[in-house]
Each structure stands twice: as structure tokens, then as C-alpha cells.
PDB file of C-alpha atoms in Angstrom:
ATOM      1  CA  MET S 244    -116.130 194.531 -97.791  1.00 50.00           C
ATOM      2  CA  GLY S 245    -112.902 194.354 -99.818  1.00 54.00           C
ATOM      3  CA  ASN S 246    -110.100 196.821 -99.473  1.00 57.00           C
ATOM      4  CA  PRO S 247    -110.632 199.695-102.095  1.00 51.00           C
ATOM      5  CA  GLU S 248    -106.897 199.954-102.477  1.00 52.00           C
ATOM      6  CA  ASN S 249    -106.595 196.252-103.399  1.00 53.00           C
ATOM      7  CA  ALA S 250    -109.431 196.679-105.901  1.00 51.00           C
ATOM      8  CA  ARG S 251    -107.583 199.603-107.421  1.00 52.00           C
ATOM      9  CA  GLU S 252    -104.418 197.535-107.655  1.00 54.00           C
ATOM     10  CA  PHE S 253    -106.187 195.164-110.175  1.00 58.00           C
ATOM     11  CA  GLU S 254    -108.284 197.688-112.027  1.00 69.00           C
ATOM     12  CA  GLU S 255    -107.569 198.014-115.665  1.00 69.00           C
ATOM     13  CA  ARG S 256    -109.313 199.455-118.825  1.00 68.00           C
ATOM     14  CA  ARG S 257    -108.546 199.152-122.466  1.00 64.00           C
ATOM     15  CA  GLN S 258    -108.972 202.217-124.572  1.00 61.00           C
ATOM     16  CA  GLY S 259    -108.423 201.157-128.177  1.00 57.00           C
ATOM     17  CA  PRO S 260    -104.842 199.872-128.356  1.00 61.00           C
ATOM     18  CA  VAL S 261    -103.919 201.452-124.991  1.00 64.00           C
ATOM     19  CA  LEU S 262    -104.085 199.486-121.755  1.00 68.00           C
ATOM     20  CA  ARG S 263    -104.397 201.479-118.509  1.00 72.00           C
ATOM     21  CA  ARG S 264    -104.034 200.003-115.012  1.00 65.00           C
ATOM     22  CA  ARG S 265    -104.309 201.194-111.430  1.00 70.00           C
ATOM     23  CA  GLU S 266    -103.987 204.980-111.074  1.00 74.00           C
ATOM     24  CA  GLN S 267    -103.729 205.512-114.790  1.00 74.00           C
ATOM     25  CA  VAL S 268    -107.306 204.352-115.450  1.00 79.00           C
ATOM     26  CA  GLN S 269    -109.411 207.255-116.777  1.00 73.00           C
ATOM     27  CA  PRO S 270    -113.162 207.654-116.018  1.00 74.00           C
ATOM     28  CA  GLY S 271    -115.614 207.392-118.863  1.00 69.00           C
ATOM     29  CA  THR S 272    -114.898 206.233-122.430  1.00 62.00           C
ATOM     30  CA  THR S 273    -113.257 207.803-125.465  1.00 57.00           C
ATOM     31  CA  ASP S 274    -116.669 208.305-127.099  1.00 54.00           C
ATOM     32  CA  GLN S 275    -117.965 210.051-124.099  1.00 64.00           C
ATOM     33  CA  ARG S 276    -115.109 212.512-124.033  1.00 58.00           C
ATOM     34  CA  LEU S 277    -115.528 213.029-127.798  1.00 55.00           C
ATOM     35  CA  LEU S 278    -119.106 213.875-127.589  1.00 62.00           C
ATOM     36  CA  ASP S 279    -118.977 215.889-124.375  1.00 63.00           C
ATOM     37  CA  THR S 280    -119.156 219.525-125.408  1.00 58.00           C
ATOM     38  CA  GLU S 281    -118.432 220.869-121.985  1.00 60.00           C
ATOM     39  CA  GLY S 282    -114.987 221.446-120.413  1.00 58.00           C
ATOM     40  CA  ASP S 283    -111.923 223.447-121.437  1.00 63.00           C
ATOM     41  CA  SER S 284    -110.071 223.352-124.700  1.00 66.00           C
ATOM     42  CA  GLU S 285    -106.799 221.907-123.358  1.00 70.00           C
ATOM     43  CA  TRP S 286    -107.414 218.754-125.334  1.00 59.00           C
ATOM     44  CA  VAL S 287    -106.151 220.421-128.495  1.00 65.00           C
ATOM     45  CA  HIS S 288    -102.734 220.641-126.930  1.00 66.00           C
ATOM     46  CA  THR S 289    -102.423 216.981-125.983  1.00 74.00           C
ATOM     47  CA  ASP S 290     -99.990 214.596-127.650  1.00 73.00           C
ATOM     48  CA  PRO S 291    -102.642 212.393-129.313  1.00 77.00           C
ATOM     49  CA  TRP S 292    -104.086 215.523-130.977  1.00 78.00           C
ATOM     50  CA  ARG S 293    -100.640 216.630-132.025  1.00 79.00           C
ATOM     51  CA  VAL S 294    -100.276 213.322-133.915  1.00 86.00           C
ATOM     52  CA  MET S 295    -103.328 214.258-135.999  1.00 87.00           C
ATOM     53  CA  ARG S 296    -101.848 217.643-136.694  1.00 83.00           C
ATOM     54  CA  ILE S 297     -98.568 216.080-137.734  1.00 87.00           C
ATOM     55  CA  GLN S 298    -100.401 213.669-139.935  1.00 92.00           C
ATOM     56  CA  SER S 299    -102.362 216.478-141.539  1.00 90.00           C
ATOM     57  CA  GLU S 300     -99.147 218.369-142.264  1.00 91.00           C
ATOM     58  CA  PHE S 301     -97.675 215.360-144.071  1.00 93.00           C
ATOM     59  CA  VAL S 302    -100.888 214.972-146.078  1.00 94.00           C
ATOM     60  CA  GLU S 303    -100.930 218.681-147.052  1.00 91.00           C
ATOM     61  CA  GLY S 304     -97.305 218.713-147.990  1.00 92.00           C
ATOM     62  CA  PHE S 305     -97.517 215.508-150.045  1.00 94.00           C
ATOM     63  CA  GLY S 306    -100.647 216.727-151.738  1.00 93.00           C
ATOM     64  CA  ALA S 307     -99.153 220.117-152.621  1.00 91.00           C
ATOM     65  CA  LEU S 308     -95.854 218.811-153.858  1.00 94.00           C
ATOM     66  CA  ALA S 309     -96.725 215.397-155.449  1.00 93.00           C
ATOM     67  CA  GLU S 310     -96.840 216.690-158.953  1.00 92.00           C
ATOM     68  CA  LEU S 311     -93.836 218.824-158.671  1.00 94.00           C
ATOM     69  CA  PRO S 312     -91.184 218.123-161.396  1.00 94.00           C
ATOM     70  CA  SER S 313     -87.596 217.364-160.554  1.00 95.00           C
ATOM     71  CA  ALA S 314     -86.424 219.961-158.039  1.00 97.00           C
ATOM     72  CA  ILE S 315     -83.428 221.199-156.146  1.00 97.00           C
ATOM     73  CA  SER S 316     -83.581 222.574-152.579  1.00 97.00           C
ATOM     74  CA  VAL S 317     -81.624 225.850-152.046  1.00 98.00           C
ATOM     75  CA  PHE S 318     -80.711 226.850-148.503  1.00 97.00           C
ATOM     76  CA  GLY S 319     -79.149 229.991-147.064  1.00 97.00           C
ATOM     77  CA  SER S 320     -79.417 232.690-144.472  1.00 97.00           C
ATOM     78  CA  ALA S 321     -82.670 234.705-144.083  1.00 95.00           C
ATOM     79  CA  ARG S 322     -80.402 237.576-143.097  1.00 95.00           C
ATOM     80  CA  THR S 323     -78.658 237.823-146.478  1.00 97.00           C
ATOM     81  CA  ALA S 324     -79.324 241.396-147.594  1.00 97.00           C
ATOM     82  CA  PRO S 325     -80.557 242.209-151.117  1.00 97.00           C
ATOM     83  CA  GLY S 326     -77.878 243.569-153.367  1.00 96.00           C
ATOM     84  CA  THR S 327     -75.043 241.613-151.648  1.00 97.00           C
ATOM     85  CA  PRO S 328     -72.923 239.263-153.698  1.00 96.00           C
ATOM     86  CA  GLU S 329     -74.543 236.343-151.818  1.00 97.00           C
ATOM     87  CA  TYR S 330     -77.999 237.536-152.685  1.00 98.00           C
ATOM     88  CA  GLU S 331     -77.105 237.988-156.308  1.00 98.00           C
ATOM     89  CA  ALA S 332     -75.552 234.535-156.337  1.00 98.00           C
ATOM     90  CA  GLY S 333     -78.804 233.123-155.082  1.00 98.00           C
ATOM     91  CA  ILE S 334     -80.668 234.763-157.942  1.00 98.00           C
ATOM     92  CA  ARG S 335     -78.212 233.341-160.482  1.00 98.00           C
ATOM     93  CA  ILE S 336     -78.484 229.849-158.962  1.00 98.00           C
ATOM     94  CA  GLY S 337     -82.240 229.939-159.007  1.00 98.00           C
ATOM     95  CA  LYS S 338     -82.264 231.005-162.658  1.00 98.00           C
ATOM     96  CA  ALA S 339     -79.674 228.383-163.644  1.00 98.00           C
ATOM     97  CA  LEU S 340     -81.540 225.623-162.000  1.00 98.00           C
ATOM     98  CA  VAL S 341     -84.636 226.414-163.891  1.00 98.00           C
ATOM     99  CA  ASP S 342     -82.651 226.669-167.098  1.00 97.00           C
ATOM    100  CA  ALA S 343     -81.383 223.128-166.396  1.00 96.00           C
ATOM    101  CA  GLY S 344     -84.954 221.934-166.086  1.00 96.00           C
ATOM    102  CA  PHE S 345     -85.552 221.997-162.339  1.00 97.00           C
ATOM    103  CA  ALA S 346     -87.986 223.559-159.946  1.00 97.00           C
ATOM    104  CA  VAL S 347     -86.492 225.432-157.012  1.00 98.00           C
ATOM    105  CA  ILE S 348     -87.443 224.745-153.389  1.00 98.00           C
ATOM    106  CA  THR S 349     -86.423 227.036-150.498  1.00 97.00           C
ATOM    107  CA  GLY S 350     -87.536 227.682-146.967  1.00 95.00           C
ATOM    108  CA  GLY S 351     -89.723 230.410-148.389  1.00 94.00           C
ATOM    109  CA  GLY S 352     -88.296 233.229-146.238  1.00 94.00           C
ATOM    110  CA  PRO S 353     -86.268 236.396-147.025  1.00 96.00           C
ATOM    111  CA  GLY S 354     -82.637 236.672-147.724  1.00 97.00           C
ATOM    112  CA  ALA S 355     -80.872 233.897-149.691  1.00 97.00           C
ATOM    113  CA  MET S 356     -84.074 231.982-149.923  1.00 97.00           C
ATOM    114  CA  GLU S 357     -85.934 234.896-151.444  1.00 98.00           C
ATOM    115  CA  ALA S 358     -83.025 235.323-153.906  1.00 98.00           C
ATOM    116  CA  ALA S 359     -83.271 231.722-155.157  1.00 98.00           C
ATOM    117  CA  ASN S 360     -87.096 231.943-155.419  1.00 97.00           C
ATOM    118  CA  LYS S 361     -86.740 235.243-157.290  1.00 98.00           C
ATOM    119  CA  GLY S 362     -84.234 233.761-159.751  1.00 98.00           C
ATOM    120  CA  ALA S 363     -86.532 230.796-160.405  1.00 97.00           C
ATOM    121  CA  ARG S 364     -89.652 232.965-160.938  1.00 96.00           C
ATOM    122  CA  GLU S 365     -87.714 235.427-163.289  1.00 97.00           C
ATOM    123  CA  ALA S 366     -86.557 232.403-165.329  1.00 97.00           C
ATOM    124  CA  GLY S 367     -90.172 231.290-165.710  1.00 97.00           C
ATOM    125  CA  GLY S 368     -89.761 228.141-163.540  1.00 97.00           C
ATOM    126  CA  ILE S 369     -91.583 226.818-160.512  1.00 96.00           C
ATOM    127  CA  SER S 370     -90.687 228.554-157.283  1.00 96.00           C
ATOM    128  CA  VAL S 371     -91.549 226.707-154.112  1.00 96.00           C
ATOM    129  CA  GLY S 372     -91.414 227.955-150.495  1.00 95.00           C
ATOM    130  CA  LEU S 373     -91.760 225.673-147.531  1.00 95.00           C
ATOM    131  CA  GLY S 374     -92.240 227.987-144.539  1.00 91.00           C
ATOM    132  CA  ILE S 375     -92.139 227.255-140.779  1.00 88.00           C
ATOM    133  CA  GLU S 376     -94.074 228.718-137.912  1.00 84.00           C
ATOM    134  CA  LEU S 377     -91.621 230.821-135.849  1.00 78.00           C
ATOM    135  CA  PRO S 378     -92.002 233.052-132.699  1.00 73.00           C
ATOM    136  CA  PHE S 379     -91.313 236.013-134.899  1.00 70.00           C
ATOM    137  CA  GLU S 380     -93.406 236.578-138.094  1.00 58.00           C
ATOM    138  CA  GLN S 381     -91.472 235.850-141.202  1.00 71.00           C
ATOM    139  CA  GLY S 382     -93.942 234.814-143.834  1.00 80.00           C
ATOM    140  CA  LEU S 383     -93.382 233.547-147.404  1.00 90.00           C
ATOM    141  CA  ASN S 384     -91.508 235.854-149.782  1.00 94.00           C
ATOM    142  CA  PRO S 385     -93.385 237.347-152.753  1.00 93.00           C
ATOM    143  CA  HIS S 386     -91.503 235.208-155.361  1.00 95.00           C
ATOM    144  CA  VAL S 387     -93.054 231.922-154.112  1.00 95.00           C
ATOM    145  CA  ASP S 388     -95.504 230.330-156.554  1.00 94.00           C
ATOM    146  CA  ILE S 389     -96.375 227.279-154.382  1.00 94.00           C
ATOM    147  CA  GLY S 390     -96.173 227.859-150.644  1.00 92.00           C
ATOM    148  CA  VAL S 391     -96.768 225.524-147.718  1.00 92.00           C
ATOM    149  CA  ASN S 392     -96.444 226.610-144.087  1.00 89.00           C
ATOM    150  CA  PHE S 393     -95.532 223.992-141.426  1.00 90.00           C
ATOM    151  CA  ARG S 394     -95.751 223.835-137.703  1.00 86.00           C
ATOM    152  CA  TYR S 395     -93.105 221.165-137.301  1.00 89.00           C
ATOM    153  CA  PHE S 396     -89.504 221.311-138.483  1.00 90.00           C
ATOM    154  CA  PHE S 397     -89.255 217.515-139.055  1.00 91.00           C
ATOM    155  CA  VAL S 398     -92.233 217.475-141.423  1.00 92.00           C
ATOM    156  CA  ARG S 399     -90.787 220.380-143.309  1.00 93.00           C
ATOM    157  CA  LYS S 400     -87.436 218.600-143.489  1.00 93.00           C
ATOM    158  CA  THR S 401     -89.038 215.541-144.995  1.00 94.00           C
ATOM    159  CA  MET S 402     -90.516 217.655-147.730  1.00 95.00           C
ATOM    160  CA  PHE S 403     -87.137 219.238-148.554  1.00 94.00           C
ATOM    161  CA  VAL S 404     -85.566 215.807-149.027  1.00 93.00           C
ATOM    162  CA  LYS S 405     -88.469 213.838-150.508  1.00 93.00           C
ATOM    163  CA  TYR S 406     -89.214 216.341-153.280  1.00 94.00           C
ATOM    164  CA  ALA S 407     -85.649 217.389-154.181  1.00 95.00           C
ATOM    165  CA  SER S 408     -82.924 215.696-156.070  1.00 94.00           C
ATOM    166  CA  GLY S 409     -80.116 217.545-154.309  1.00 96.00           C
ATOM    167  CA  PHE S 410     -79.140 220.580-152.220  1.00 97.00           C
ATOM    168  CA  VAL S 411     -77.354 223.807-152.905  1.00 98.00           C
ATOM    169  CA  VAL S 412     -76.287 225.369-149.635  1.00 98.00           C
ATOM    170  CA  LEU S 413     -75.561 229.096-149.673  1.00 98.00           C
ATOM    171  CA  PRO S 414     -73.850 230.769-146.607  1.00 98.00           C
ATOM    172  CA  GLY S 415     -76.214 230.629-143.650  1.00 97.00           C
ATOM    173  CA  GLY S 416     -76.653 230.205-139.938  1.00 96.00           C
ATOM    174  CA  LEU S 417     -77.876 227.560-137.522  1.00 95.00           C
ATOM    175  CA  GLY S 418     -80.957 226.693-139.630  1.00 93.00           C
ATOM    176  CA  THR S 419     -78.827 226.235-142.704  1.00 96.00           C
ATOM    177  CA  LEU S 420     -76.328 224.101-140.860  1.00 97.00           C
ATOM    178  CA  ASP S 421     -79.176 221.999-139.475  1.00 95.00           C
ATOM    179  CA  GLU S 422     -80.493 221.252-142.979  1.00 94.00           C
ATOM    180  CA  LEU S 423     -76.943 220.645-144.267  1.00 96.00           C
ATOM    181  CA  PHE S 424     -76.004 218.095-141.591  1.00 96.00           C
ATOM    182  CA  GLU S 425     -79.421 216.437-141.812  1.00 94.00           C
ATOM    183  CA  ALA S 426     -78.772 215.840-145.515  1.00 94.00           C
ATOM    184  CA  LEU S 427     -75.215 214.662-144.994  1.00 96.00           C
ATOM    185  CA  THR S 428     -76.377 212.205-142.299  1.00 95.00           C
ATOM    186  CA  LEU S 429     -79.144 210.789-144.586  1.00 94.00           C
ATOM    187  CA  VAL S 430     -76.615 210.308-147.429  1.00 94.00           C
ATOM    188  CA  GLN S 431     -73.922 208.913-145.148  1.00 94.00           C
ATOM    189  CA  THR S 432     -76.322 206.290-143.618  1.00 93.00           C
ATOM    190  CA  GLY S 433     -77.821 205.385-147.020  1.00 92.00           C
ATOM    191  CA  LYS S 434     -81.276 206.717-146.154  1.00 92.00           C
ATOM    192  CA  VAL S 435     -81.208 208.610-149.450  1.00 89.00           C
ATOM    193  CA  THR S 436     -79.099 207.832-152.537  1.00 84.00           C
ATOM    194  CA  ARG S 437     -78.055 209.884-155.621  1.00 80.00           C
ATOM    195  CA  PHE S 438     -78.343 213.043-153.582  1.00 91.00           C
ATOM    196  CA  PRO S 439     -75.629 215.538-154.419  1.00 96.00           C
ATOM    197  CA  ILE S 440     -74.841 218.390-151.934  1.00 97.00           C
ATOM    198  CA  VAL S 441     -73.090 221.507-153.008  1.00 98.00           C
ATOM    199  CA  LEU S 442     -71.743 224.164-150.585  1.00 98.00           C
ATOM    200  CA  PHE S 443     -71.613 227.566-152.445  1.00 98.00           C
ATOM    201  CA  GLY S 444     -68.925 229.950-151.228  1.00 98.00           C
ATOM    202  CA  THR S 445     -65.498 228.587-150.541  1.00 98.00           C
ATOM    203  CA  GLU S 446     -64.397 231.376-148.159  1.00 97.00           C
ATOM    204  CA  TYR S 447     -67.464 230.931-146.016  1.00 98.00           C
ATOM    205  CA  TRP S 448     -67.420 227.124-145.813  1.00 98.00           C
ATOM    206  CA  SER S 449     -63.566 226.499-145.772  1.00 98.00           C
ATOM    207  CA  GLY S 450     -63.407 226.762-141.945  1.00 98.00           C
ATOM    208  CA  LEU S 451     -66.111 224.126-141.537  1.00 98.00           C
ATOM    209  CA  VAL S 452     -64.490 221.878-144.090  1.00 98.00           C
ATOM    210  CA  ASP S 453     -61.136 222.255-142.314  1.00 98.00           C
ATOM    211  CA  TRP S 454     -62.686 221.346-139.024  1.00 98.00           C
ATOM    212  CA  LEU S 455     -64.374 218.283-140.391  1.00 98.00           C
ATOM    213  CA  ARG S 456     -61.118 217.109-141.963  1.00 98.00           C
ATOM    214  CA  ASP S 457     -58.634 218.037-139.278  1.00 98.00           C
ATOM    215  CA  THR S 458     -60.713 217.322-136.237  1.00 98.00           C
ATOM    216  CA  VAL S 459     -63.722 215.117-136.923  1.00 98.00           C
ATOM    217  CA  VAL S 460     -62.108 212.842-139.436  1.00 98.00           C
ATOM    218  CA  ALA S 461     -58.625 213.072-137.804  1.00 98.00           C
ATOM    219  CA  GLN S 462     -60.017 211.829-134.486  1.00 98.00           C
ATOM    220  CA  GLY S 463     -61.890 208.988-136.087  1.00 97.00           C
ATOM    221  CA  LYS S 464     -65.380 210.489-135.606  1.00 97.00           C
ATOM    222  CA  ALA S 465     -66.050 210.322-139.319  1.00 96.00           C
ATOM    223  CA  SER S 466     -64.438 208.570-142.306  1.00 96.00           C
ATOM    224  CA  GLU S 467     -62.254 210.205-144.926  1.00 96.00           C
ATOM    225  CA  ARG S 468     -64.821 209.183-147.571  1.00 95.00           C
ATOM    226  CA  ASP S 469     -67.488 211.264-145.748  1.00 96.00           C
ATOM    227  CA  LEU S 470     -65.751 214.365-147.143  1.00 97.00           C
ATOM    228  CA  LEU S 471     -66.765 213.226-150.557  1.00 95.00           C
ATOM    229  CA  LEU S 472     -70.414 213.572-149.644  1.00 96.00           C
ATOM    230  CA  PHE S 473     -70.367 217.241-150.661  1.00 97.00           C
ATOM    231  CA  HIS S 474     -68.683 219.656-153.067  1.00 97.00           C
ATOM    232  CA  VAL S 475     -67.502 223.196-152.517  1.00 98.00           C
ATOM    233  CA  THR S 476     -67.405 225.823-155.224  1.00 98.00           C
ATOM    234  CA  ASP S 477     -67.683 229.589-156.051  1.00 98.00           C
ATOM    235  CA  ASP S 478     -68.965 229.016-159.521  1.00 97.00           C
ATOM    236  CA  VAL S 479     -72.742 229.043-160.268  1.00 97.00           C
ATOM    237  CA  GLU S 480     -72.460 226.952-163.415  1.00 97.00           C
ATOM    238  CA  GLU S 481     -70.289 224.427-161.570  1.00 97.00           C
ATOM    239  CA  ALA S 482     -72.699 224.340-158.619  1.00 97.00           C
ATOM    240  CA  VAL S 483     -75.649 223.645-160.864  1.00 97.00           C
ATOM    241  CA  SER S 484     -73.752 221.043-162.859  1.00 96.00           C
ATOM    242  CA  LEU S 485     -72.644 219.239-159.687  1.00 96.00           C
ATOM    243  CA  VAL S 486     -76.007 219.228-158.110  1.00 96.00           C
ATOM    244  CA  THR S 487     -77.935 218.080-161.144  1.00 91.00           C
ATOM    245  CA  LYS S 488     -75.505 215.663-162.854  1.00 83.00           C
ATOM    246  CA  GLU S 489     -76.856 212.517-161.075  1.00 59.00           C
ATOM    247  CA  THR S 490     -80.498 213.156-161.711  1.00 54.00           C
ATOM    248  CA  GLY S 491     -80.589 211.672-165.168  1.00 46.00           C
ATOM    249  CA  LEU S 492     -82.153 214.751-166.822  1.00 46.00           C
TER     250      LEU S 492
END
């Protein structure tokens, strides 16, 4: 009789496009596992199943936003309190974007996002919120007309860029910085074109701009022209003009 270990050495099985050999060969077939109703539910947490969830999120997002008119994404802190100058600026920006003919897209949460959605709704425009599943409950703010909740940040980020013609970035924290630098990288590398980015609030953003110029660019980690990828302003009308001027509307 042959050596079982030698037989195992040459064992292989194809499962669709996947080839498994030796110890990685799985008993049964894919159909058997699909039709087997017994066993635990751990399969819903496997990577292949996650791919289907990711795909479904793209499909749902594309379907919900495909007929959206030209839009601008507005970012900012969820911790911005109502009644503060930053919150009021968000409302004015949301209104001004609608008056300029644009829908407003935010992360759908409270704070600066809520302010921009509120401004868009009060101006009679389309107010969109793209939420994200978080460990703490946040939910979509009441001023969102079209809302989509996502499990995965990278799917949500795709929607922000795909369905917006530009970004207005209000003062915010790590999430806001993440979206900002994602957009800057996409523009810098030519992945998106004609995509203006406006930072609103010179006092808040000046330290970051100084660091980019005096450290990042000065040490050769970025080019001087990269500082032209964004504009900084304190004026709502200027912010809206800058972020919409390249859209052709």
C-alpha cells in the first residue's frame, strides 16, 4: 500500500477558479456546503461572503445615487455644536450650494454634516447623507432626504467622490482629515480630474497648510504645485464659487 503522506502530497482539488493542494484541500464540494442546512453560521463572517456584502453595498449606493444631479460633498466634524459659528457656516454653505444648482452630500451625521444638510433642505434642494456603521450609534440626521448607510468606509468614500464634483471641508477631526487627504491624493495622482477642494476656516486650517508647505514640501515629500490642489477661505460665497466654478454649470 502506498504511503498516505505521499498521496496527500499530490492531492489537489479545484473549486471554481481556486486551486487547493495538500493540506488546503477541503472535503466535499461547494454545492454540498451551499445546500447543507446544518452547522453553525460562521460562514457569514468569511472573506468570500464579505465580498458579496461589499458588492451589494456598491450596487445599493450606485442605485440610490445614479440619478442625483451635480453635487458637492461637504465634510466636517460630527462634534460641531448647533449655534456655533461653524455650524451656522455649514447651514449657509448648504443653502448657497443649492442656490448654485447643486445637491449636497454629507456623511449624514450630526454637527457640521447636519448643518450642511439642513441648509440644503431649507433651500429646497436635495440633501444626501451617506452614513457609516460605527461602534457607537450615530444615525442619519433628520435633514437628510436620501440616505444610505454603509458597512465599509472604502465603499462610502467611493460614493463621496463618484457622485460629487468637489469638496468643501469644514473644520473636523480624523474622519474629516481622512476624506481630505483621500481626495487630495486622488487629484494629485490624476485618478480624478476637475475636482476642486476648498478648506473653510483659515484659522483652523492654517497650521496644517503651514506644515504641508514648511515640512512636507520643504523636505521634498511633496511638490510645491501640490499646494495648489486646494483653496482656503473664510467666505461662504467664495467657497461656493471656488468649488463649483469648474463644473460647467
